[in-house]
Structure formats: C-alpha cells, structure tokens
PDB file of C-alpha atoms in Angstrom:
ATOM      1  CA  MET A   1      -7.014  57.126 -24.829  1.00 90.00           C
ATOM      2  CA  ASP A   2      -7.682  54.904 -21.838  1.00 95.00           C
ATOM      3  CA  ILE A   3     -11.278  53.966 -21.049  1.00 95.00           C
ATOM      4  CA  VAL A   4     -12.132  53.207 -17.416  1.00 97.00           C
ATOM      5  CA  PHE A   5     -15.421  51.570 -16.434  1.00 96.00           C
ATOM      6  CA  THR A   6     -16.209  52.166 -12.771  1.00 96.00           C
ATOM      7  CA  GLY A   7     -18.537  50.754 -10.147  1.00 94.00           C
ATOM      8  CA  ALA A   8     -18.477  50.096  -6.421  1.00 92.00           C
ATOM      9  CA  THR A   9     -15.964  47.389  -7.297  1.00 93.00           C
ATOM     10  CA  GLY A  10     -13.919  46.864 -10.423  1.00 94.00           C
ATOM     11  CA  VAL A  11     -14.812  43.171 -10.584  1.00 94.00           C
ATOM     12  CA  HIS A  12     -18.591  43.176 -10.996  1.00 94.00           C
ATOM     13  CA  GLN A  13     -20.719  45.324 -13.317  1.00 94.00           C
ATOM     14  CA  ALA A  14     -17.744  47.443 -14.412  1.00 95.00           C
ATOM     15  CA  LEU A  15     -15.929  44.289 -15.518  1.00 96.00           C
ATOM     16  CA  LEU A  16     -18.958  43.001 -17.411  1.00 95.00           C
ATOM     17  CA  ALA A  17     -19.396  46.423 -19.041  1.00 96.00           C
ATOM     18  CA  ALA A  18     -15.753  46.415 -20.150  1.00 96.00           C
ATOM     19  CA  HIS A  19     -16.159  42.968 -21.712  1.00 95.00           C
ATOM     20  CA  ILE A  20     -19.421  43.997 -23.386  1.00 95.00           C
ATOM     21  CA  TYR A  21     -17.706  47.093 -24.755  1.00 95.00           C
ATOM     22  CA  LEU A  22     -14.869  44.951 -26.108  1.00 94.00           C
ATOM     23  CA  GLY A  23     -17.396  42.686 -27.811  1.00 91.00           C
ATOM     24  CA  GLN A  24     -16.388  39.710 -25.690  1.00 90.00           C
ATOM     25  CA  LEU A  25     -19.682  39.147 -23.890  1.00 86.00           C
ATOM     26  CA  ASN A  26     -23.151  38.797 -25.389  1.00 80.00           C
ATOM     27  CA  ASP A  27     -24.989  36.558 -22.969  1.00 84.00           C
ATOM     28  CA  THR A  28     -25.159  35.731 -19.293  1.00 82.00           C
ATOM     29  CA  ASP A  29     -22.575  32.973 -19.359  1.00 85.00           C
ATOM     30  CA  PHE A  30     -20.070  34.741 -17.139  1.00 85.00           C
ATOM     31  CA  SER A  31     -18.032  31.630 -16.362  1.00 82.00           C
ATOM     32  CA  TYR A  32     -15.092  32.595 -18.584  1.00 85.00           C
ATOM     33  CA  ILE A  33     -14.830  36.197 -17.346  1.00 91.00           C
ATOM     34  CA  LYS A  34     -11.488  36.244 -15.587  1.00 91.00           C
ATOM     35  CA  GLY A  35     -11.587  37.940 -12.191  1.00 91.00           C
ATOM     36  CA  LEU A  36     -15.371  38.247 -11.926  1.00 90.00           C
ATOM     37  CA  ALA A  37     -16.399  38.752  -8.258  1.00 88.00           C
ATOM     38  CA  ASP A  38     -12.750  38.307  -7.249  1.00 89.00           C
ATOM     39  CA  LEU A  39     -12.560  40.792  -4.394  1.00 87.00           C
ATOM     40  CA  ASP A  40      -8.868  40.092  -3.823  1.00 89.00           C
ATOM     41  CA  LEU A  41      -8.226  41.493  -7.287  1.00 90.00           C
ATOM     42  CA  ASP A  42     -10.301  44.545  -6.407  1.00 90.00           C
ATOM     43  CA  SER A  43      -8.933  45.058  -2.914  1.00 87.00           C
ATOM     44  CA  LEU A  44      -6.016  47.298  -3.857  1.00 85.00           C
ATOM     45  CA  GLY A  45      -8.237  49.821  -5.558  1.00 90.00           C
ATOM     46  CA  GLU A  46      -6.043  50.172  -8.622  1.00 93.00           C
ATOM     47  CA  PRO A  47      -7.303  50.158 -12.226  1.00 96.00           C
ATOM     48  CA  ILE A  48      -7.593  46.616 -13.629  1.00 97.00           C
ATOM     49  CA  PHE A  49      -6.576  46.136 -17.253  1.00 97.00           C
ATOM     50  CA  VAL A  50      -9.210  44.252 -19.274  1.00 96.00           C
ATOM     51  CA  GLY A  51      -8.142  44.589 -22.902  1.00 96.00           C
ATOM     52  CA  GLU A  52      -7.664  46.777 -25.932  1.00 96.00           C
ATOM     53  CA  ASP A  53     -10.407  47.883 -28.308  1.00 93.00           C
ATOM     54  CA  SER A  54     -10.206  47.979 -32.097  1.00 92.00           C
ATOM     55  CA  ALA A  55      -8.986  51.582 -32.001  1.00 92.00           C
ATOM     56  CA  GLY A  56      -6.077  50.670 -29.729  1.00 94.00           C
ATOM     57  CA  ASN A  57      -7.632  52.210 -26.607  1.00 95.00           C
ATOM     58  CA  HIS A  58      -6.775  50.426 -23.386  1.00 96.00           C
ATOM     59  CA  VAL A  59      -9.828  49.407 -21.370  1.00 97.00           C
ATOM     60  CA  TYR A  60      -9.733  49.207 -17.574  1.00 97.00           C
ATOM     61  CA  THR A  61     -12.106  48.856 -14.645  1.00 97.00           C
ATOM     62  CA  LEU A  62     -11.845  50.690 -11.356  1.00 97.00           C
ATOM     63  CA  GLY A  63     -13.632  50.017  -8.077  1.00 94.00           C
ATOM     64  CA  LEU A  64     -14.600  53.257  -6.381  1.00 92.00           C
ATOM     65  CA  GLY A  65     -15.502  51.768  -3.001  1.00 87.00           C
ATOM     66  CA  GLN A  66     -18.272  54.202  -2.210  1.00 86.00           C
ATOM     67  CA  VAL A  67     -19.620  55.102  -5.616  1.00 88.00           C
ATOM     68  CA  GLU A  68     -20.850  58.673  -5.141  1.00 89.00           C
ATOM     69  CA  ILE A  69     -17.853  59.866  -3.114  1.00 91.00           C
ATOM     70  CA  GLY A  70     -15.377  57.934  -5.235  1.00 92.00           C
ATOM     71  CA  TRP A  71     -16.880  59.189  -8.496  1.00 94.00           C
ATOM     72  CA  LYS A  72     -16.838  62.788  -7.274  1.00 94.00           C
ATOM     73  CA  ALA A  73     -13.254  62.420  -5.999  1.00 94.00           C
ATOM     74  CA  VAL A  74     -11.791  60.910  -9.171  1.00 94.00           C
ATOM     75  CA  ASN A  75     -13.508  63.461 -11.394  1.00 94.00           C
ATOM     76  CA  ASN A  76     -12.369  66.291  -9.122  1.00 95.00           C
ATOM     77  CA  PHE A  77      -8.883  64.830  -9.271  1.00 95.00           C
ATOM     78  CA  LEU A  78      -8.863  64.646 -13.072  1.00 96.00           C
ATOM     79  CA  ASP A  79     -10.048  68.284 -13.212  1.00 95.00           C
ATOM     80  CA  VAL A  80      -7.344  69.414 -10.768  1.00 95.00           C
ATOM     81  CA  ALA A  81      -4.668  67.435 -12.640  1.00 95.00           C
ATOM     82  CA  GLU A  82      -5.989  68.777 -15.959  1.00 95.00           C
ATOM     83  CA  VAL A  83      -6.451  65.323 -17.450  1.00 95.00           C
ATOM     84  CA  SER A  84      -8.972  65.612 -20.275  1.00 93.00           C
ATOM     85  CA  SER A  85     -11.569  62.986 -21.144  1.00 89.00           C
ATOM     86  CA  ASP A  86      -9.735  62.547 -24.472  1.00 91.00           C
ATOM     87  CA  ARG A  87      -6.851  61.124 -22.468  1.00 93.00           C
ATOM     88  CA  LEU A  88      -8.767  59.254 -19.775  1.00 95.00           C
ATOM     89  CA  HIS A  89     -12.438  58.537 -20.293  1.00 93.00           C
ATOM     90  CA  MET A  90     -14.270  57.596 -17.095  1.00 94.00           C
ATOM     91  CA  LEU A  91     -17.623  55.804 -17.272  1.00 94.00           C
ATOM     92  CA  LYS A  92     -19.926  54.939 -14.372  1.00 94.00           C
ATOM     93  CA  VAL A  93     -21.928  51.707 -14.536  1.00 94.00           C
ATOM     94  CA  LYS A  94     -24.715  51.251 -12.006  1.00 91.00           C
ATOM     95  CA  VAL A  95     -26.750  48.234 -10.983  1.00 91.00           C
ATOM     96  CA  PRO A  96     -29.393  47.745  -8.304  1.00 87.00           C
ATOM     97  CA  PHE A  97     -28.067  46.254  -5.042  1.00 82.00           C
ATOM     98  CA  GLU A  98     -24.608  47.586  -5.866  1.00 82.00           C
ATOM     99  CA  ASN A  99     -23.813  47.921  -2.174  1.00 78.00           C
ATOM    100  CA  VAL A 100     -24.460  44.224  -1.644  1.00 80.00           C
ATOM    101  CA  LEU A 101     -21.758  43.465  -4.224  1.00 82.00           C
ATOM    102  CA  SER A 102     -19.226  45.616  -2.429  1.00 77.00           C
ATOM    103  CA  TYR A 103     -20.023  43.856   0.871  1.00 79.00           C
ATOM    104  CA  GLY A 104     -18.844  40.607  -0.684  1.00 78.00           C
ATOM    105  CA  HIS A 105     -15.691  40.718   1.415  1.00 78.00           C
ATOM    106  CA  ILE A 106     -17.905  40.370   4.505  1.00 83.00           C
ATOM    107  CA  ILE A 107     -20.046  37.665   2.908  1.00 83.00           C
ATOM    108  CA  ARG A 108     -16.868  35.716   2.100  1.00 80.00           C
ATOM    109  CA  LYS A 109     -16.114  35.387   5.808  1.00 81.00           C
ATOM    110  CA  LEU A 110     -19.332  33.424   6.404  1.00 84.00           C
ATOM    111  CA  PRO A 111     -19.434  29.623   6.212  1.00 84.00           C
ATOM    112  CA  MET A 112     -19.466  28.751   2.487  1.00 85.00           C
ATOM    113  CA  GLY A 113     -18.868  32.451   1.958  1.00 84.00           C
ATOM    114  CA  GLU A 114     -16.851  32.202  -1.258  1.00 83.00           C
ATOM    115  CA  ARG A 115     -19.616  30.221  -2.922  1.00 87.00           C
ATOM    116  CA  LEU A 116     -22.300  32.480  -1.481  1.00 89.00           C
ATOM    117  CA  ASN A 117     -20.511  35.594  -2.745  1.00 86.00           C
ATOM    118  CA  TRP A 118     -20.287  34.101  -6.220  1.00 87.00           C
ATOM    119  CA  ILE A 119     -23.980  33.080  -6.230  1.00 89.00           C
ATOM    120  CA  ILE A 120     -25.168  36.504  -5.034  1.00 89.00           C
ATOM    121  CA  SER A 121     -22.876  38.330  -7.468  1.00 89.00           C
ATOM    122  CA  LYS A 122     -24.005  36.190 -10.373  1.00 90.00           C
ATOM    123  CA  TRP A 123     -27.685  36.604  -9.472  1.00 90.00           C
ATOM    124  CA  ILE A 124     -27.431  40.417  -9.284  1.00 91.00           C
ATOM    125  CA  LEU A 125     -25.387  40.662 -12.483  1.00 92.00           C
ATOM    126  CA  LYS A 126     -27.640  38.279 -14.452  1.00 91.00           C
ATOM    127  CA  ARG A 127     -30.667  40.238 -13.346  1.00 90.00           C
ATOM    128  CA  SER A 128     -29.033  43.496 -14.475  1.00 91.00           C
ATOM    129  CA  PHE A 129     -27.358  42.215 -17.626  1.00 93.00           C
ATOM    130  CA  SER A 130     -29.653  43.842 -20.195  1.00 92.00           C
ATOM    131  CA  ASP A 131     -29.476  47.078 -18.226  1.00 93.00           C
ATOM    132  CA  ILE A 132     -25.642  46.955 -18.264  1.00 94.00           C
ATOM    133  CA  ILE A 133     -25.699  46.415 -22.056  1.00 93.00           C
ATOM    134  CA  GLY A 134     -28.025  49.427 -22.351  1.00 93.00           C
ATOM    135  CA  GLN A 135     -25.699  51.537 -20.192  1.00 92.00           C
ATOM    136  CA  VAL A 136     -22.648  50.565 -22.257  1.00 92.00           C
ATOM    137  CA  ASN A 137     -24.472  51.475 -25.485  1.00 90.00           C
ATOM    138  CA  GLN A 138     -25.615  54.743 -23.952  1.00 86.00           C
ATOM    139  CA  LEU A 139     -22.186  55.604 -22.535  1.00 78.00           C
ATOM    140  CA  MET A 140     -20.391  54.920 -25.789  1.00 75.00           C
ATOM    141  CA  LYS A 141     -22.629  57.228 -27.846  1.00 73.00           C
TER     142      LYS A 141
ATOM    143  CA  MET B   1       3.400  68.979  -8.446  1.00 94.00           C
ATOM    144  CA  ILE B   2      -0.052  68.408  -6.983  1.00 96.00           C
ATOM    145  CA  ILE B   3      -0.157  67.373  -3.323  1.00 97.00           C
ATOM    146  CA  ILE B   4      -3.414  66.102  -1.819  1.00 97.00           C
ATOM    147  CA  TYR B   5      -3.734  65.550   1.931  1.00 97.00           C
ATOM    148  CA  HIS B   6      -6.835  63.550   2.754  1.00 95.00           C
ATOM    149  CA  CYS B   7      -8.603  62.258   5.843  1.00 94.00           C
ATOM    150  CA  PHE B   8     -12.083  61.107   6.848  1.00 92.00           C
ATOM    151  CA  GLY B   9     -13.889  64.450   6.803  1.00 90.00           C
ATOM    152  CA  GLY B  10     -11.370  66.812   5.214  1.00 91.00           C
ATOM    153  CA  SER B  11     -11.798  69.209   8.119  1.00 92.00           C
ATOM    154  CA  HIS B  12      -9.084  68.564  10.680  1.00 95.00           C
ATOM    155  CA  SER B  13      -6.002  66.394  10.183  1.00 96.00           C
ATOM    156  CA  SER B  14      -5.708  66.969   6.417  1.00 97.00           C
ATOM    157  CA  VAL B  15      -6.287  70.708   6.828  1.00 97.00           C
ATOM    158  CA  THR B  16      -3.729  70.910   9.641  1.00 97.00           C
ATOM    159  CA  ALA B  17      -1.131  68.925   7.650  1.00 98.00           C
ATOM    160  CA  ALA B  18      -1.690  71.055   4.541  1.00 98.00           C
ATOM    161  CA  SER B  19      -1.394  74.207   6.655  1.00 98.00           C
ATOM    162  CA  ILE B  20       1.914  73.030   8.135  1.00 98.00           C
ATOM    163  CA  HIS B  21       3.097  72.209   4.627  1.00 98.00           C
ATOM    164  CA  LEU B  22       2.202  75.686   3.422  1.00 97.00           C
ATOM    165  CA  GLY B  23       3.672  77.423   6.467  1.00 96.00           C
ATOM    166  CA  LEU B  24       0.301  78.817   7.537  1.00 97.00           C
ATOM    167  CA  ILE B  25       1.222  77.622  11.044  1.00 96.00           C
ATOM    168  CA  PRO B  26       4.717  76.990  12.389  1.00 95.00           C
ATOM    169  CA  ALA B  27       5.715  73.344  12.674  1.00 95.00           C
ATOM    170  CA  ASP B  28       7.898  73.734  15.773  1.00 95.00           C
ATOM    171  CA  ARG B  29       5.230  74.583  18.348  1.00 96.00           C
ATOM    172  CA  VAL B  30       1.648  73.602  19.059  1.00 97.00           C
ATOM    173  CA  PRO B  31      -0.761  76.158  17.556  1.00 97.00           C
ATOM    174  CA  SER B  32      -3.281  77.966  19.740  1.00 96.00           C
ATOM    175  CA  ASN B  33      -7.031  77.453  19.447  1.00 96.00           C
ATOM    176  CA  GLU B  34      -7.330  80.715  17.547  1.00 96.00           C
ATOM    177  CA  GLU B  35      -4.559  79.798  15.112  1.00 96.00           C
ATOM    178  CA  LEU B  36      -6.241  76.486  14.309  1.00 97.00           C
ATOM    179  CA  MET B  37      -9.658  78.086  13.884  1.00 96.00           C
ATOM    180  CA  SER B  38      -8.193  80.703  11.542  1.00 95.00           C
ATOM    181  CA  LEU B  39      -7.078  77.980   9.091  1.00 96.00           C
ATOM    182  CA  PRO B  40      -9.203  77.660   5.972  1.00 92.00           C
ATOM    183  CA  TYR B  41     -11.809  74.876   6.293  1.00 93.00           C
ATOM    184  CA  PHE B  42     -10.699  73.875   9.816  1.00 95.00           C
ATOM    185  CA  ASP B  43     -13.817  72.413  11.473  1.00 93.00           C
ATOM    186  CA  LYS B  44     -15.941  74.242   8.917  1.00 90.00           C
ATOM    187  CA  THR B  45     -16.733  71.792   6.138  1.00 84.00           C
ATOM    188  CA  PRO B  46     -20.286  70.498   5.685  1.00 78.00           C
ATOM    189  CA  LYS B  47     -20.827  66.739   5.950  1.00 70.00           C
ATOM    190  CA  GLY B  48     -21.879  66.391   2.301  1.00 74.00           C
ATOM    191  CA  ASP B  49     -18.522  67.666   1.136  1.00 84.00           C
ATOM    192  CA  TRP B  50     -16.841  64.266   0.913  1.00 89.00           C
ATOM    193  CA  GLY B  51     -15.027  63.717  -2.364  1.00 90.00           C
ATOM    194  CA  THR B  52     -14.476  67.400  -3.082  1.00 93.00           C
ATOM    195  CA  ILE B  53     -10.810  68.328  -3.559  1.00 95.00           C
ATOM    196  CA  ARG B  54     -10.328  71.816  -2.109  1.00 95.00           C
ATOM    197  CA  PRO B  55      -7.334  74.066  -2.763  1.00 96.00           C
ATOM    198  CA  MET B  56      -5.305  75.216   0.261  1.00 96.00           C
ATOM    199  CA  GLY B  57      -2.527  77.126  -1.464  1.00 96.00           C
ATOM    200  CA  VAL B  58       0.803  76.999  -3.242  1.00 97.00           C
ATOM    201  CA  ASP B  59       3.968  76.028  -1.344  1.00 96.00           C
ATOM    202  CA  GLU B  60       7.418  77.593  -1.548  1.00 95.00           C
ATOM    203  CA  ASN B  61       8.336  75.349  -4.496  1.00 94.00           C
ATOM    204  CA  GLY B  62       5.243  76.156  -6.525  1.00 96.00           C
ATOM    205  CA  ASN B  63       3.441  72.896  -5.658  1.00 96.00           C
ATOM    206  CA  MET B  64      -0.349  73.100  -5.436  1.00 97.00           C
ATOM    207  CA  VAL B  65      -1.621  71.804  -2.082  1.00 97.00           C
ATOM    208  CA  TYR B  66      -5.165  70.440  -1.708  1.00 97.00           C
ATOM    209  CA  VAL B  67      -7.243  68.759   0.989  1.00 96.00           C
ATOM    210  CA  MET B  68     -10.063  66.270   0.763  1.00 95.00           C
ATOM    211  CA  GLY B  69     -12.404  64.210   2.926  1.00 93.00           C
ATOM    212  CA  LYS B  70     -12.906  60.705   1.579  1.00 89.00           C
ATOM    213  CA  LYS B  71     -14.988  59.127   4.360  1.00 86.00           C
ATOM    214  CA  ASN B  72     -13.778  55.574   5.026  1.00 81.00           C
ATOM    215  CA  LEU B  73     -12.207  54.875   1.634  1.00 82.00           C
ATOM    216  CA  GLY B  74      -8.922  54.420   3.491  1.00 81.00           C
ATOM    217  CA  ASP B  75      -5.748  53.782   1.536  1.00 84.00           C
ATOM    218  CA  ARG B  76      -7.883  52.628  -1.382  1.00 87.00           C
ATOM    219  CA  PHE B  77      -8.194  56.295  -2.242  1.00 89.00           C
ATOM    220  CA  ASN B  78      -4.383  56.610  -2.641  1.00 91.00           C
ATOM    221  CA  HIS B  79      -4.329  53.623  -4.971  1.00 93.00           C
ATOM    222  CA  MET B  80      -7.294  54.888  -7.001  1.00 94.00           C
ATOM    223  CA  LEU B  81      -5.782  58.303  -7.633  1.00 94.00           C
ATOM    224  CA  MET B  82      -2.229  57.093  -8.156  1.00 95.00           C
ATOM    225  CA  GLY B  83      -3.533  54.381 -10.493  1.00 95.00           C
ATOM    226  CA  LEU B  84      -5.343  56.981 -12.584  1.00 96.00           C
ATOM    227  CA  ALA B  85      -2.294  59.267 -12.460  1.00 96.00           C
ATOM    228  CA  ASP B  86      -0.249  56.348 -13.772  1.00 95.00           C
ATOM    229  CA  LEU B  87      -2.663  55.836 -16.693  1.00 96.00           C
ATOM    230  CA  ALA B  88      -2.505  59.556 -17.470  1.00 95.00           C
ATOM    231  CA  GLY B  89       1.308  59.486 -17.287  1.00 94.00           C
ATOM    232  CA  ILE B  90       1.470  62.040 -14.470  1.00 95.00           C
ATOM    233  CA  GLN B  91       2.357  59.767 -11.547  1.00 93.00           C
ATOM    234  CA  ASN B  92       5.538  61.718 -10.832  1.00 94.00           C
ATOM    235  CA  ASP B  93       3.586  64.963 -10.559  1.00 94.00           C
ATOM    236  CA  ILE B  94       1.113  63.738  -7.945  1.00 96.00           C
ATOM    237  CA  LYS B  95       1.466  63.029  -4.252  1.00 96.00           C
ATOM    238  CA  VAL B  96      -1.508  61.713  -2.268  1.00 95.00           C
ATOM    239  CA  ILE B  97      -1.149  61.530   1.514  1.00 95.00           C
ATOM    240  CA  ASN B  98      -3.509  59.865   3.967  1.00 95.00           C
ATOM    241  CA  THR B  99      -3.366  61.766   7.292  1.00 96.00           C
ATOM    242  CA  VAL B 100      -5.704  59.397   9.163  1.00 95.00           C
ATOM    243  CA  GLN B 101      -2.684  57.612  10.700  1.00 94.00           C
ATOM    244  CA  CYS B 102      -2.123  60.736  12.842  1.00 96.00           C
ATOM    245  CA  VAL B 103      -5.729  61.036  14.053  1.00 95.00           C
ATOM    246  CA  ASN B 104      -6.354  60.296  17.728  1.00 96.00           C
ATOM    247  CA  LEU B 105      -9.529  59.365  19.580  1.00 97.00           C
ATOM    248  CA  LEU B 106     -10.197  62.955  20.669  1.00 96.00           C
ATOM    249  CA  MET B 107     -10.105  64.139  17.074  1.00 95.00           C
ATOM    250  CA  MET B 108     -12.516  61.405  16.038  1.00 95.00           C
ATOM    251  CA  LEU B 109     -14.888  62.106  18.900  1.00 95.00           C
ATOM    252  CA  GLY B 110     -14.722  65.890  18.572  1.00 93.00           C
ATOM    253  CA  GLY B 111     -14.891  65.820  14.786  1.00 91.00           C
ATOM    254  CA  PHE B 112     -17.912  63.538  14.809  1.00 92.00           C
ATOM    255  CA  THR B 113     -19.703  65.673  17.405  1.00 93.00           C
ATOM    256  CA  SER B 114     -18.939  68.958  15.660  1.00 91.00           C
ATOM    257  CA  ARG B 115     -19.304  67.991  11.981  1.00 88.00           C
ATOM    258  CA  ARG B 116     -21.768  65.092  11.958  1.00 86.00           C
ATOM    259  CA  LEU B 117     -23.926  65.762  14.988  1.00 90.00           C
ATOM    260  CA  ARG B 118     -23.622  69.532  14.521  1.00 88.00           C
ATOM    261  CA  ILE B 119     -23.065  70.041  18.260  1.00 93.00           C
ATOM    262  CA  VAL B 120     -20.262  72.493  17.570  1.00 92.00           C
ATOM    263  CA  LYS B 121     -20.022  73.929  21.068  1.00 93.00           C
ATOM    264  CA  VAL B 122     -19.210  70.510  22.468  1.00 94.00           C
ATOM    265  CA  GLY B 123     -17.254  68.983  19.583  1.00 94.00           C
ATOM    266  CA  ARG B 124     -15.037  71.891  18.588  1.00 95.00           C
ATOM    267  CA  PRO B 125     -13.054  72.235  21.843  1.00 95.00           C
ATOM    268  CA  ILE B 126     -12.498  68.472  21.849  1.00 96.00           C
ATOM    269  CA  VAL B 127     -11.313  68.322  18.244  1.00 96.00           C
ATOM    270  CA  ILE B 128      -9.039  71.343  18.766  1.00 97.00           C
ATOM    271  CA  PHE B 129      -7.485  69.712  21.831  1.00 97.00           C
ATOM    272  CA  GLY B 130      -7.078  66.470  19.914  1.00 97.00           C
ATOM    273  CA  THR B 131      -5.454  68.272  16.984  1.00 97.00           C
ATOM    274  CA  GLN B 132      -3.025  69.988  19.332  1.00 97.00           C
ATOM    275  CA  ARG B 133      -2.101  66.589  20.794  1.00 97.00           C
ATOM    276  CA  ALA B 134      -1.602  65.138  17.308  1.00 97.00           C
ATOM    277  CA  PHE B 135       0.210  68.197  16.016  1.00 97.00           C
ATOM    278  CA  PHE B 136       3.804  66.968  16.108  1.00 97.00           C
ATOM    279  CA  SER B 137       2.781  63.702  14.514  1.00 97.00           C
ATOM    280  CA  LEU B 138       1.206  65.685  11.656  1.00 98.00           C
ATOM    281  CA  ALA B 139       4.282  67.926  11.472  1.00 97.00           C
ATOM    282  CA  GLN B 140       6.497  64.841  11.188  1.00 97.00           C
ATOM    283  CA  LEU B 141       4.290  63.460   8.420  1.00 97.00           C
ATOM    284  CA  VAL B 142       4.683  66.707   6.477  1.00 97.00           C
ATOM    285  CA  THR B 143       8.440  66.665   7.041  1.00 96.00           C
ATOM    286  CA  ASN B 144       8.542  63.140   5.615  1.00 96.00           C
ATOM    287  CA  VAL B 145       6.426  64.173   2.630  1.00 95.00           C
ATOM    288  CA  LYS B 146       8.695  67.116   1.895  1.00 94.00           C
ATOM    289  CA  ALA B 147      11.777  64.918   2.254  1.00 94.00           C
ATOM    290  CA  THR B 148      10.474  62.596  -0.476  1.00 90.00           C
ATOM    291  CA  MET B 149      10.054  65.577  -2.801  1.00 84.00           C
ATOM    292  CA  LEU B 150      13.694  66.625  -2.651  1.00 77.00           C
TER     293      LEU B 150
END
C-alpha cells in the first residue's frame, strides 16, 4: 500500500505529517526536514516520496493546489479508476492559514522573499504542530 | 483506458473535445449552435461542480471518456493524477488532457458571464461563438490524443 498525505502543498503540513507518521519527528525542530517549504519541489504537483514505514508501505506527500477541488478531484479519479484505499490511501491534513502557505511562491518574489517564506511557513507549522500530530493519530486509527 | 478532458469550468472546451472524441459531433465542420447546446453538460454545469469527474461516454475502442472542471489548477492537475496513476500502477491506462490551450478570449468571457455571473442570455451566445471559433483547434487536439493511443 502507498500512503499519501495531502495538503495545499506537499511541502508543508503534509510533509510534517508524513515524518510524524514515520516516527521521524517529535518536536518543532524542523531544520532537518528535507524539502520543507521548498515550493520548487512542490511546483510540479507530483507525489513526493518521503520514506517507508515499518510495514513496508511507501509514504508520499501530494500538494493539491486548491485543497477542496483537488481533494474532490483525486478521490473522484481514484473511484473512476477503481483504485481502492487498500492500494492507495489518501489522507488530508489541514492547518489554519493553509492558503498563505500555498501563496509562498508569490511571497518568494518579494525582497528577502525566500527568508520571509521560510519564516511564515515555520511560524504557521509550529503553531499547528500539536494539531498535525493529533490529525495523524486520528487518520491512522 | 480512461480518458479525462479537463478545463477551467468543465462546461465548454473539455465537453466539446470529449464530444468530438466520442463522435457526438463531426470533427470536419463547425457545429451549429443547436448541436453544441445538445451536448451533455455544454454550458450547463453549476459553478460548484469543480473537481467532479463526469462521464461522457465510451469511444469506439471501449475507452471511457470523462470531463472535469478544475478551476485554475492548470497542468498541475495532469501531474497530480498521472502521479497517483503511477503509484497505483495504472499509468498506461490513463490519459489526462488539458483543453485550456484551445480556449480563446470569447470562450473565457462568455463562459464567465454564463456560468459564474449567471447572465446566460448574454454569455451563452458569446461562448457558443467562441467555441465555434476554437473548434478546429479542439478537433486537432483530439486527433493528436487519438494518435498517441494507437
């Protein structure tokens, strides 16, 4: 089975959720999370491989762009293609100010934009960290 | 195979392309207003319908043809679906086609007026005219899609 954590981007809360699920992240030191807030990595819109869990399931993240439409579209697609959740398990991770995260590509164009994008991303994700842990626990039940 | 034509609203260019693909309208001449309006979903979808994949029919080779409106997700939508298809091991059974490249200004203006502003009497004639002008471009797109399936 492949497990796919989704969000507006695949490099913010979905990425943290994937690392939490894999047991690789317990606190808000995000500095070693490869690809965090990296919107170039997210720009293609393809699933991003994060790791493999103890059961051998591959864990990915996927940025949906616009969460509600994207979520509806991918689930519709999996229904139409008859892909069961035993084969591909999709999980939605939400945080407040999610739209701000996905506008990071605009923020990056401002003076000091790269730094600003990182600071804003980190602030939103730190603020939501316990909530993301709760969502991962809830989703994996 | 599953073939999904998608555009901004899922009402005009994707529906027209899917209809050409299915032979609901001939590809060698511009369809009349009545022919376009008789197509399923043409200028009829509600604005909250984004993200819904709707069936249009089955083509001569048994492929299922669908349409969808994905707002401004752009080509990201292709990559999302093909990426998931790849994970599921069905990438060779899926074709996702963005028809927005064929959309002209009249289609945008008419589509917005008819579908978003709900001023159908004004928007519909404009979007029909725009679709007629874009018709051969859409027909060529379908021809290219079919050529890649041979």
